[in-house]
Short mmCIF file of C-alpha atoms and ligand atoms in Angstrom, two decimals:
data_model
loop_
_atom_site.label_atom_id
_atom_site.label_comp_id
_atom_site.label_asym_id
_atom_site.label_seq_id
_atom_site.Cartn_x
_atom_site.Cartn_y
_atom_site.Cartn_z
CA UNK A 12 16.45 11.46 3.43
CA UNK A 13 12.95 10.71 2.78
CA UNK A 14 11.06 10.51 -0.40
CA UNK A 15 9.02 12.98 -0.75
CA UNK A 16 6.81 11.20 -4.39
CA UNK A 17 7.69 7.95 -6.02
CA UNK A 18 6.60 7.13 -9.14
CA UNK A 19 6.24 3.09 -9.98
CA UNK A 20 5.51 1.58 -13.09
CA UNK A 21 3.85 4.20 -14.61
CA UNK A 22 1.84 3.92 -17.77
CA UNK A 23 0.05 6.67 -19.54
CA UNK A 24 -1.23 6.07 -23.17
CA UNK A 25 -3.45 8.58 -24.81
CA UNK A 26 -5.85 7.02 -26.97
CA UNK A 27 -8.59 9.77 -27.64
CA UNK A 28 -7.46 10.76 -30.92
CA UNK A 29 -7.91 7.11 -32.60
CA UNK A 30 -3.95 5.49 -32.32
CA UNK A 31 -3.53 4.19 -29.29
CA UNK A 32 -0.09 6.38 -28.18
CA UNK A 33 2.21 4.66 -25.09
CA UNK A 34 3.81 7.95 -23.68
CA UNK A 35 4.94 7.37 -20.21
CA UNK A 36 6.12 3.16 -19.68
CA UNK A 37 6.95 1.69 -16.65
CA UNK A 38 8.23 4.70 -15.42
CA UNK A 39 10.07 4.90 -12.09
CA UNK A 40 10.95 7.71 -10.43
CA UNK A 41 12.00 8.96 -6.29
CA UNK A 42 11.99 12.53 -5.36
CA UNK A 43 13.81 12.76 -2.12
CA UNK A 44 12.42 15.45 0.08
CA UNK A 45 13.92 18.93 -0.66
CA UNK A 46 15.47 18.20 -3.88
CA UNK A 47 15.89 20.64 -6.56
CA UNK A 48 15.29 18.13 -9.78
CA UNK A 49 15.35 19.00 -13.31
CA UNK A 50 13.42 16.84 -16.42
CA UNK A 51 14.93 17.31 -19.65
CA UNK A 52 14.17 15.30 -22.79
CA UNK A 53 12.54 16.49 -26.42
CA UNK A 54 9.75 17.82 -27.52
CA UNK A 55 6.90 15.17 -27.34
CA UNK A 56 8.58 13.24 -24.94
CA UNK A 57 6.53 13.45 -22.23
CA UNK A 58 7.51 16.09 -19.64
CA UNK A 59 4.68 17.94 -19.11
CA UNK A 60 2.46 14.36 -18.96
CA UNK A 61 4.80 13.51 -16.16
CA UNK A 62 4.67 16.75 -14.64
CA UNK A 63 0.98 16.98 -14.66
CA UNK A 64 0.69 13.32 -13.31
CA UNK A 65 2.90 14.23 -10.73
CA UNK A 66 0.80 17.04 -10.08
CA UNK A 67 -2.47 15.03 -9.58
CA UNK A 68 -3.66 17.09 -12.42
CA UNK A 69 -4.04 13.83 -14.74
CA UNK A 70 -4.21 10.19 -14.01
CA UNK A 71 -2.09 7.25 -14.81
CA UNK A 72 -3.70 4.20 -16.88
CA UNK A 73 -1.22 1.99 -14.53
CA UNK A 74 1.37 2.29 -11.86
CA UNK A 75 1.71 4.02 -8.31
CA UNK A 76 1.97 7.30 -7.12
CA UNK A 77 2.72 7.89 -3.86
CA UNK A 78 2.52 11.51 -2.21
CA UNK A 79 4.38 11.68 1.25
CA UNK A 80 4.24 8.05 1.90
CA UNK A 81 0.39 8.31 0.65
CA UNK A 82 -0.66 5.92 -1.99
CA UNK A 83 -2.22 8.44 -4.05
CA UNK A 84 -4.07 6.05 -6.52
CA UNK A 85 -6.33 4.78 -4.00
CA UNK A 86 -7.87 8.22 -2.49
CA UNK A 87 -10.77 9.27 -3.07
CA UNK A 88 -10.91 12.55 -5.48
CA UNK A 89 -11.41 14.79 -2.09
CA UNK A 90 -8.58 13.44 -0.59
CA UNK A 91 -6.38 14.13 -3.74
CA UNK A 92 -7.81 17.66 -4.07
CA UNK A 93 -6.69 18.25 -0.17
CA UNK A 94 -2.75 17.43 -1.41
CA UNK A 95 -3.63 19.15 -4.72
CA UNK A 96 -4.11 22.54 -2.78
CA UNK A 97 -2.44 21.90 0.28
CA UNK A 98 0.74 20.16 -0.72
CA UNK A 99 2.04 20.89 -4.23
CA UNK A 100 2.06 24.15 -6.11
CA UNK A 101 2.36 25.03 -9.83
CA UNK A 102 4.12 27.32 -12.04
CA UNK A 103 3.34 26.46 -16.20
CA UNK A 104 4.90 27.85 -18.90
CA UNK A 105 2.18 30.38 -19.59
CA UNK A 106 1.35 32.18 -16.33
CA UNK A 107 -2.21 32.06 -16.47
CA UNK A 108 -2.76 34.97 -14.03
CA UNK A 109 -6.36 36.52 -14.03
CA UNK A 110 -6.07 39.68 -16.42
CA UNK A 111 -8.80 41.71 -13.86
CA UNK A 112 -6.95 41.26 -10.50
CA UNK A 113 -3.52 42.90 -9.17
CA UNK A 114 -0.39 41.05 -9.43
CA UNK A 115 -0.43 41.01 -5.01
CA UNK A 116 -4.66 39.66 -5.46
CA UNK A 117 -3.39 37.39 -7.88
CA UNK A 118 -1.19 35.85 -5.16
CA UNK A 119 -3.94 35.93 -2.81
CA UNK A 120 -6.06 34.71 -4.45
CA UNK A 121 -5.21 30.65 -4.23
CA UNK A 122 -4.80 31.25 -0.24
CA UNK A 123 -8.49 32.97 -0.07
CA UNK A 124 -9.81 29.46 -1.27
CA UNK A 125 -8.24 27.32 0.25
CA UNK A 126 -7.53 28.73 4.18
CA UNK A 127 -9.29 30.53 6.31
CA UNK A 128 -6.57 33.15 7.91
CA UNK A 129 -8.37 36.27 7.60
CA UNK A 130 -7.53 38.59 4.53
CA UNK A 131 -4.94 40.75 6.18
CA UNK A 132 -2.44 38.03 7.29
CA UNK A 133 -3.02 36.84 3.55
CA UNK A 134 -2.48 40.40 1.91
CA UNK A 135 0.66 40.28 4.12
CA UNK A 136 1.95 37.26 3.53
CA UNK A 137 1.17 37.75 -0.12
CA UNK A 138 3.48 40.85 -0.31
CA UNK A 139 6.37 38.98 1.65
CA UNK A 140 6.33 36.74 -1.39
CA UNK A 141 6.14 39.51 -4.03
CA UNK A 142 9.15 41.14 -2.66
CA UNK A 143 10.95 37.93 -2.38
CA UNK A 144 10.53 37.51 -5.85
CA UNK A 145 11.69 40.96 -6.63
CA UNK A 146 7.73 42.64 -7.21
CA UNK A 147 7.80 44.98 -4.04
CA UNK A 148 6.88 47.83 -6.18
CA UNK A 149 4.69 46.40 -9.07
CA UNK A 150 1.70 44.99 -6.55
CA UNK A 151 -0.98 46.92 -7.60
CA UNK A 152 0.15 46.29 -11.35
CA UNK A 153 -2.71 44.08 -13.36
CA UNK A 154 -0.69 41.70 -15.78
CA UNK A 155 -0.85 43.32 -19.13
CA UNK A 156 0.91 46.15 -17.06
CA UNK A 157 3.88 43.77 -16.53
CA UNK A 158 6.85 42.32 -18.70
CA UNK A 159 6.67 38.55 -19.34
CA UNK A 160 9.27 37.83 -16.70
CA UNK A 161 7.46 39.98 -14.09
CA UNK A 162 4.30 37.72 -14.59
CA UNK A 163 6.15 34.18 -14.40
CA UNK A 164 7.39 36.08 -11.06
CA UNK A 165 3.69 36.43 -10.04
CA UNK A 166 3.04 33.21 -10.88
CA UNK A 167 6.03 31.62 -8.85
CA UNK A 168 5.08 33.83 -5.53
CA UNK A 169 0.76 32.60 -6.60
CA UNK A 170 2.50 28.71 -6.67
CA UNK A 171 3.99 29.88 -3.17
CA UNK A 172 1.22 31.41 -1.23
CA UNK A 173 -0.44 27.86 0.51
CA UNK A 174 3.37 26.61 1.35
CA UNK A 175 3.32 23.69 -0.85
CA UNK A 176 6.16 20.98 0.25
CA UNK A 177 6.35 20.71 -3.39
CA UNK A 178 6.80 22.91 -6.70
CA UNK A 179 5.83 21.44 -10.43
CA UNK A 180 7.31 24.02 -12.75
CA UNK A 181 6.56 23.11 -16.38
CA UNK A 182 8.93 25.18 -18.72
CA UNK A 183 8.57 28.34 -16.40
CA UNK A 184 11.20 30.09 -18.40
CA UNK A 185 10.07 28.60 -21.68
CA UNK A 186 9.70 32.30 -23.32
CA UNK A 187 11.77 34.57 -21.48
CA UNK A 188 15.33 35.97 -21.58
CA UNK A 189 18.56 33.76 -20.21
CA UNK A 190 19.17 36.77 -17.83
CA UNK A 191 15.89 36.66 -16.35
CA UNK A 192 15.54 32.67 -16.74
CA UNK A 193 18.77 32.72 -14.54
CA UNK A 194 17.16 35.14 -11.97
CA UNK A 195 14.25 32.81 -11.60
CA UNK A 196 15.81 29.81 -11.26
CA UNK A 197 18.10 31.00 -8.89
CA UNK A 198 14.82 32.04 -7.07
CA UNK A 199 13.72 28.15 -6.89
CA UNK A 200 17.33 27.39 -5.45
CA UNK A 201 16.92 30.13 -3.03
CA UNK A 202 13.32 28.67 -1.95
CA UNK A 203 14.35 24.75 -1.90
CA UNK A 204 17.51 25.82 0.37
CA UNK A 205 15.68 28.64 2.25
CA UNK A 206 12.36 27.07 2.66
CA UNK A 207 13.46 23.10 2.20
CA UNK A 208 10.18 22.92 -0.40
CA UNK A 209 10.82 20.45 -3.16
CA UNK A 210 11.11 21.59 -6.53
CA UNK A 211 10.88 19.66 -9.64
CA UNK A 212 11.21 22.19 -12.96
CA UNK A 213 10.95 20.84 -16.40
CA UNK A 214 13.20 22.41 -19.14
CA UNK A 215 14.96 22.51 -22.43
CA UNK A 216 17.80 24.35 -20.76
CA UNK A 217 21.01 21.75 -20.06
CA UNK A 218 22.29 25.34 -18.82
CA UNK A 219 19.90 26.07 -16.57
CA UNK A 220 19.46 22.45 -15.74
CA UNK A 221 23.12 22.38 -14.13
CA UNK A 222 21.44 25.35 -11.20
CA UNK A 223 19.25 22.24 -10.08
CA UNK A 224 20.68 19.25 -7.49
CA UNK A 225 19.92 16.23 -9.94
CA UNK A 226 19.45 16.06 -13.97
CA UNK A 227 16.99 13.49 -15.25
CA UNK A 228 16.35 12.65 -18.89
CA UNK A 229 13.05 11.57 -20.39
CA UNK A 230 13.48 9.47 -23.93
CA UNK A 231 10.95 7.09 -25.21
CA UNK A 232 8.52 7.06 -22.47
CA UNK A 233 11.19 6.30 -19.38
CA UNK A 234 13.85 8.03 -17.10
CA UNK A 235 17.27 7.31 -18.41
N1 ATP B 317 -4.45 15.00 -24.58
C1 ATP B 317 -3.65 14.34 -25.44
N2 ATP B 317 -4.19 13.49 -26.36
C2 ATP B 317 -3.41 12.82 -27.23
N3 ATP B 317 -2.06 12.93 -27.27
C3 ATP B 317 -1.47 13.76 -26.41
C4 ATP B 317 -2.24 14.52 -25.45
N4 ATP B 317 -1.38 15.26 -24.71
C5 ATP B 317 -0.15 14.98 -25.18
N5 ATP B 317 -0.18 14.09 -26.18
C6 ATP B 317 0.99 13.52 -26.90
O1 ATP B 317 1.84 12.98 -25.92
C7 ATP B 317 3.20 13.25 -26.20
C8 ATP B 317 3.85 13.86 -24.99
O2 ATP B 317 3.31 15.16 -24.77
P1 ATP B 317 3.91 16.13 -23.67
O3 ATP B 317 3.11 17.36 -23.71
O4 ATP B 317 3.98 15.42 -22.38
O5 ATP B 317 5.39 16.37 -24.24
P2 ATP B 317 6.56 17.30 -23.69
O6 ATP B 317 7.73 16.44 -23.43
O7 ATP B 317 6.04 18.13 -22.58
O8 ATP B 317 6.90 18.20 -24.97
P3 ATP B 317 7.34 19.76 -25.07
O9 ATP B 317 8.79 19.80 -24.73
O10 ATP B 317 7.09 20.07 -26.50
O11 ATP B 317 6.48 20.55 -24.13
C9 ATP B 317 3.20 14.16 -27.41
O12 ATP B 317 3.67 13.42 -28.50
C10 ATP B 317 1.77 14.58 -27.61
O13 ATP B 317 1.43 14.63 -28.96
MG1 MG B 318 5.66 20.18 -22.35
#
């Protein structure tokens, strides 16, 4: 199977704060396409770095990325925007759902600005999600009128609305319940086999780990 992101010699060093900190070194990592992949390591170690260079949300001091057989480093920011909105999709730890809108406009609301289906095919397609995530009957809920587990739902069916071929999930059951954590991970398994979208969760959870295809461990800056 294809690879759907390799990483190659990655280095990331954060330096604003005065010491000059190495976090990520020569990191190398392939994502085949459709894989359900899990990042463990401890706190510090550089997951959510990873995840969020993965995710084209920060940039690498040195080293590849490359994005469905694109070199990512060498697009220009509009390019990497496109696969930004068009090919991956995010779920963090906190949901970061807009407080004024509906759990259903919430999920619209990343498919109004970025396509140009008109609204009802997006309404639509936005409830499909919801009640594939188990929300049928909380859409017109705002999230402080939903549990915690409710709004990572949201925030899973928001990451789904463009289609992404790919899903960052960065501790998406950091704060909730092992019931419910098992629920939603067993939703990712359900998308990655149901849909064939690539999903790459980070968390502390060896348990939960064991749901995903592959396990990988982050220590001292590299993949073990
Ligand atoms: N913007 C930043 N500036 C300076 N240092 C940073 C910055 N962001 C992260 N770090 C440092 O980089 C290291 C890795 O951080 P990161 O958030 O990737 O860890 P993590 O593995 O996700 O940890 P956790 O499991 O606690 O979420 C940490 O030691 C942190 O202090
Ligand atoms: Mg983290």
């Amino acid at each position: 199977m294809n690879n759907i992101m390799e990483l190659k010699n990655i280095n990331k060093f954060y330096s604003e704060t005065g010491n000059k900190l190495h976090i990520l070194r020569n990191l190398n990592l392939e994502i085949k396409e459709g894989e359900f992949l899990s990042i463990l390591g401890r706190s510090g170690s550089g997951k959510s770095t990873l995840l969020n260079i993965m995710g084209l949300l920060d940039k690498v001091d040195s080293g590849e990325i490359w994005i469905d057989k694109k070199n990512v480093s060498s697009l220009s920011e509009d390019e990497r925007n496109k696969i930004k909105n068009n090919f991956l999709g995010f779920v963090f730890q906190f949901h970061y759902l807009l407080n004024e809108f509906t759990a259903l406009e919430n999920v619209m609301i990343p498919a109004l600005l970025h396509k140009f289906n008109n609204k009802r095919e997006i309404e639509n397609e936005a409830k499909r999600l919801l009640e594939i995530v188990g929300l049928g009957d909380r859409l017109n809920h705002k999230p402080n009128q939903l549990s915690g587990g409710e709004k990572q739902r949201v925030a899973i069916a928001r990451a789904m609305i463009n289609k992404p071929a790919v899903i960052l999930a960065d501790e998406p059951t950091g704060n909730l319940d092992e019931e419910t954590s098992e629920i939603i991970f067993s939703l990712f398994k359900k998308l990655n086999k149901e849909f064939n979208q690539t999903v790459i969760v980070v968390t502390h959870s060896k348990d939960l780990s064991l749901i995903t295809d592959r396990q990988v461990y982050l220590k001292k800056g590299v993949i073990e």
